[in-house]
PDB file of C-alpha atoms in Angstrom:
ATOM      1  CA  MET A 961     -24.876  25.434  -6.411  1.00  0.00           C
ATOM      2  CA  THR A 962     -25.501  26.632  -2.822  1.00  0.00           C
ATOM      3  CA  ASP A 963     -22.221  26.823  -0.817  1.00  0.00           C
ATOM      4  CA  ARG A 964     -24.338  23.408   1.204  1.00  0.00           C
ATOM      5  CA  GLN A 965     -23.151  21.633  -2.130  1.00  0.00           C
ATOM      6  CA  GLU A 966     -20.306  22.961  -2.553  1.00  0.00           C
ATOM      7  CA  HIS A 967     -18.990  22.591   0.092  1.00  0.00           C
ATOM      8  CA  ASP A 968     -20.593  18.430  -0.178  1.00  0.00           C
ATOM      9  CA  VAL A 969     -18.710  18.546  -3.716  1.00  0.00           C
ATOM     10  CA  MET A 970     -15.223  19.317  -2.193  1.00  0.00           C
ATOM     11  CA  THR A 971     -14.746  16.447   0.610  1.00  0.00           C
ATOM     12  CA  LYS A 972     -16.579  13.474  -1.242  1.00  0.00           C
ATOM     13  CA  PRO A 973     -13.596  11.396  -2.700  1.00  0.00           C
ATOM     14  CA  LEU A 974     -13.089  10.829  -5.887  1.00  0.00           C
ATOM     15  CA  TYR A 975     -11.841   7.297  -5.245  1.00  0.00           C
ATOM     16  CA  ARG A 976     -12.254   5.327  -2.063  1.00  0.00           C
ATOM     17  CA  CYS A 977     -10.910   1.923  -1.347  1.00  0.00           C
ATOM     18  CA  TRP A 978      -9.476  -0.106   1.836  1.00  0.00           C
ATOM     19  CA  THR A 979      -5.454  -0.347   2.124  1.00  0.00           C
ATOM     20  CA  LYS A 980      -2.890  -0.736   4.168  1.00  0.00           C
ATOM     21  CA  ALA A 981       0.178   1.500   4.642  1.00  0.00           C
ATOM     22  CA  THR A 982       3.536   2.704   6.699  1.00  0.00           C
ATOM     23  CA  ASN A 983       5.700   5.252   6.381  1.00  0.00           C
ATOM     24  CA  ARG A 984       8.643   2.744   7.379  1.00  0.00           C
ATOM     25  CA  GLU A 985       9.686   1.388   3.784  1.00  0.00           C
ATOM     26  CA  GLU A 986      11.895   3.528   0.735  1.00  0.00           C
ATOM     27  CA  GLY A 987      12.945   2.788  -3.028  1.00  0.00           C
ATOM     28  CA  GLU A 988      10.671  -0.867  -4.076  1.00  0.00           C
ATOM     29  CA  PRO A 989       8.229  -2.271  -2.235  1.00  0.00           C
ATOM     30  CA  ARG A 990       9.564  -5.306  -0.331  1.00  0.00           C
ATOM     31  CA  ARG A 991       8.266  -8.134   2.255  1.00  0.00           C
ATOM     32  CA  SER A 992       9.178  -6.803   5.606  1.00  0.00           C
ATOM     33  CA  LEU A 993       7.936  -6.191   9.474  1.00  0.00           C
ATOM     34  CA  ASN A 994       7.002  -2.809   8.306  1.00  0.00           C
ATOM     35  CA  TRP A 995       4.145  -4.210   5.931  1.00  0.00           C
ATOM     36  CA  VAL A 996       2.974  -6.632   9.199  1.00  0.00           C
ATOM     37  CA  ARG A 997       3.212  -3.612  11.353  1.00  0.00           C
ATOM     38  CA  SER A 998       1.499  -1.306   9.003  1.00  0.00           C
ATOM     39  CA  ARG A 999      -1.536   0.387   9.633  1.00  0.00           C
ATOM     40  CA  ARG A1000      -5.442  -0.109   7.862  1.00  0.00           C
ATOM     41  CA  ALA A1001      -7.048   2.730   6.111  1.00  0.00           C
ATOM     42  CA  TRP A1002      -9.575   3.672   4.145  1.00  0.00           C
ATOM     43  CA  PHE A1003      -7.325   5.482   0.876  1.00  0.00           C
ATOM     44  CA  GLU A1004      -9.498   8.738   0.081  1.00  0.00           C
ATOM     45  CA  VAL A1005      -8.013  11.336  -3.530  1.00  0.00           C
ATOM     46  CA  TYR A1006      -9.338  14.580  -3.225  1.00  0.00           C
ATOM     47  CA  GLU A1007      -8.953  16.897  -6.206  1.00  0.00           C
ATOM     48  CA  ASP A1008      -5.898  18.366  -4.012  1.00  0.00           C
ATOM     49  CA  ARG A1009      -4.585  15.630  -1.925  1.00  0.00           C
ATOM     50  CA  ILE A1010      -4.589  11.744  -0.327  1.00  0.00           C
ATOM     51  CA  GLU A1011      -5.833  11.113   2.679  1.00  0.00           C
ATOM     52  CA  CYS A1012      -5.179   7.799   5.320  1.00  0.00           C
ATOM     53  CA  GLY A1013      -6.451   7.744   8.186  1.00  0.00           C
ATOM     54  CA  ASP A1014      -4.788  10.390   9.984  1.00  0.00           C
ATOM     55  CA  TRP A1015      -1.769  11.861   7.697  1.00  0.00           C
ATOM     56  CA  THR A1016      -3.002  14.189   4.879  1.00  0.00           C
ATOM     57  CA  ILE A1017      -0.753  14.260   2.011  1.00  0.00           C
ATOM     58  CA  PRO A1018      -1.429  17.436   0.039  1.00  0.00           C
ATOM     59  CA  THR A1019      -1.092  17.477  -4.120  1.00  0.00           C
ATOM     60  CA  SER A1020       1.293  20.033  -3.762  1.00  0.00           C
ATOM     61  CA  ALA A1021       3.853  18.417  -1.702  1.00  0.00           C
ATOM     62  CA  VAL A1022       4.239  15.327  -4.075  1.00  0.00           C
ATOM     63  CA  GLN A1023       7.967  15.035  -5.592  1.00  0.00           C
ATOM     64  CA  ASP A1024       7.400  11.495  -6.568  1.00  0.00           C
ATOM     65  CA  ALA A1025       5.029   8.745  -7.110  1.00  0.00           C
ATOM     66  CA  VAL A1026       5.827   5.178  -8.551  1.00  0.00           C
ATOM     67  CA  LEU A1027       3.203   2.472  -8.799  1.00  0.00           C
ATOM     68  CA  TYR A1028       5.224  -0.877  -8.441  1.00  0.00           C
ATOM     69  CA  GLU A1029       2.986  -3.208 -10.645  1.00  0.00           C
ATOM     70  CA  ALA A1030       4.183  -7.336  -8.936  1.00  0.00           C
ATOM     71  CA  ARG A1031       2.963 -10.728  -8.714  1.00  0.00           C
ATOM     72  CA  GLN A1032       2.603 -12.068  -4.949  1.00  0.00           C
ATOM     73  CA  PHE A1033       1.676 -15.751  -6.284  1.00  0.00           C
ATOM     74  CA  LEU A1034      -0.515 -15.345  -9.057  1.00  0.00           C
ATOM     75  CA  ILE A1035      -2.657 -12.995  -7.004  1.00  0.00           C
ATOM     76  CA  PRO A1036      -1.605  -8.870  -8.858  1.00  0.00           C
ATOM     77  CA  ALA A1037      -0.576  -6.595  -6.091  1.00  0.00           C
ATOM     78  CA  ARG A1038       0.027  -3.316  -6.477  1.00  0.00           C
ATOM     79  CA  VAL A1039       1.698  -0.922  -4.172  1.00  0.00           C
ATOM     80  CA  LEU A1040       1.990   3.180  -4.644  1.00  0.00           C
ATOM     81  CA  SER A1041       4.877   4.765  -2.986  1.00  0.00           C
ATOM     82  CA  VAL A1042       4.541   9.001  -2.588  1.00  0.00           C
ATOM     83  CA  GLU A1043       7.418  11.026  -1.353  1.00  0.00           C
ATOM     84  CA  ALA A1044       6.509  14.158   0.193  1.00  0.00           C
ATOM     85  CA  ALA A1045       7.973  16.219   2.730  1.00  0.00           C
ATOM     86  CA  GLY A1046      10.922  13.775   2.951  1.00  0.00           C
ATOM     87  CA  VAL A1047       8.754  11.102   3.753  1.00  0.00           C
ATOM     88  CA  THR A1048       7.628   8.327   1.692  1.00  0.00           C
ATOM     89  CA  TYR A1049       4.629   6.013   1.700  1.00  0.00           C
ATOM     90  CA  GLN A1050       3.553   3.266   0.478  1.00  0.00           C
ATOM     91  CA  PHE A1051       0.144   1.663   0.037  1.00  0.00           C
ATOM     92  CA  GLY A1052      -1.121  -1.923  -0.347  1.00  0.00           C
ATOM     93  CA  PHE A1053      -4.060  -2.569  -2.936  1.00  0.00           C
ATOM     94  CA  ASN A1054      -6.223  -5.729  -3.299  1.00  0.00           C
ATOM     95  CA  PRO A1055      -6.380  -6.399  -6.491  1.00  0.00           C
ATOM     96  CA  TRP A1056      -9.211  -4.898  -7.973  1.00  0.00           C
ATOM     97  CA  CYS A1057      -8.426  -1.891  -6.365  1.00  0.00           C
ATOM     98  CA  ARG A1058      -7.207   0.570  -9.490  1.00  0.00           C
ATOM     99  CA  ALA A1059      -6.289   4.114  -7.196  1.00  0.00           C
ATOM    100  CA  GLY A1060      -3.961   4.941  -9.764  1.00  0.00           C
ATOM    101  CA  GLN A1061      -6.223   5.263 -11.913  1.00  0.00           C
ATOM    102  CA  HIS A1062      -7.651   8.747 -10.319  1.00  0.00           C
ATOM    103  CA  LEU A1063      -4.767  10.596  -8.471  1.00  0.00           C
ATOM    104  CA  PRO A1064      -4.128  13.563  -8.769  1.00  0.00           C
ATOM    105  CA  PHE A1065      -1.093  14.072  -9.260  1.00  0.00           C
ATOM    106  CA  ASP A1066       1.467  12.099 -11.728  1.00  0.00           C
ATOM    107  CA  VAL A1067       2.782   8.965 -11.560  1.00  0.00           C
ATOM    108  CA  ARG A1068       5.462   6.195 -12.936  1.00  0.00           C
ATOM    109  CA  ASN A1069       4.300   2.480 -13.548  1.00  0.00           C
ATOM    110  CA  GLU A1070       6.713  -0.096 -12.949  1.00  0.00           C
ATOM    111  CA  LYS A1071       6.669  -3.019 -12.804  1.00  0.00           C
ATOM    112  CA  ILE A1072       9.042  -5.013 -10.616  1.00  0.00           C
ATOM    113  CA  LYS A1073       9.525  -8.221  -8.382  1.00  0.00           C
ATOM    114  CA  LEU A1074       8.217  -8.356  -4.922  1.00  0.00           C
ATOM    115  CA  GLY A1075      12.047  -8.950  -2.793  1.00  0.00           C
ATOM    116  CA  ARG A1076      12.560 -10.004   0.845  1.00  0.00           C
ATOM    117  CA  SER A1077      13.772  -8.650   4.116  1.00  0.00           C
ATOM    118  CA  PRO A1078      15.622 -10.772   6.083  1.00  0.00           C
ATOM    119  CA  PHE A1079      13.009 -10.986   8.669  1.00  0.00           C
ATOM    120  CA  SER A1080      10.484 -12.599   5.498  1.00  0.00           C
ATOM    121  CA  ILE A1081      13.474 -15.144   4.730  1.00  0.00           C
ATOM    122  CA  VAL A1082      14.086 -16.261   9.257  1.00  0.00           C
ATOM    123  CA  VAL A1083       9.695 -16.637   9.070  1.00  0.00           C
ATOM    124  CA  ARG A1084      10.248 -18.357   5.798  1.00  0.00           C
ATOM    125  CA  LEU A1085      13.307 -20.898   6.924  1.00  0.00           C
ATOM    126  CA  ILE A1086      11.214 -21.076  10.481  1.00  0.00           C
ATOM    127  CA  LEU A1087       8.333 -22.090   8.783  1.00  0.00           C
ATOM    128  CA  LEU A1088      10.342 -24.213   6.827  1.00  0.00           C
ATOM    129  CA  VAL A1089      11.711 -26.051   9.725  1.00  0.00           C
ATOM    130  CA  TYR A1090       8.897 -26.591  11.379  1.00  0.00           C
ATOM    131  CA  LEU A1091       7.367 -28.473   8.637  1.00  0.00           C
ATOM    132  CA  ILE A1092      10.045 -30.468   8.364  1.00  0.00           C
ATOM    133  CA  TYR A1093       9.271 -31.541  10.991  1.00  0.00           C
ATOM    134  CA  LEU A1094       6.130 -31.711  11.587  1.00  0.00           C
ATOM    135  CA  VAL A1095       6.718 -34.481   8.659  1.00  0.00           C
ATOM    136  CA  LEU A1096       9.309 -36.338  10.070  1.00  0.00           C
ATOM    137  CA  THR A1097       7.677 -36.829  13.729  1.00  0.00           C
ATOM    138  CA  THR A1098       4.247 -38.255  12.106  1.00  0.00           C
ATOM    139  CA  VAL A1099       5.532 -40.535  10.175  1.00  0.00           C
ATOM    140  CA  GLY A1100       8.492 -42.140  12.733  1.00  0.00           C
TER     141      GLY A1100
END
């Protein structure tokens, strides 16, 4: 292999998919304002690191990794939580993405029920009140 071919192999991701990610959540994933404001970027897996936008997480820095599986209505949801250098990163994947199978570090799998933040509860209540208002004003 030439140096150029070896460089190309080293720079090509082993796996790549679109994700939304946040470093403002800790613990089990939940619905929250942080996910509304999360970054959207390519999640790329390399032999020695993972990258998402301008985040680079070296494999050697990973202290803990958990792949959470849940259902959002009937749709499967997967969130990878990676703790590295004192920061927790969470990556939300589309149902067809299988990033967990390609990671260069150990990952625990956990099935959970998605929780709700106070923000998401308030938004649901506002929507419910508005829906009731619409029904009452169109019927009356």
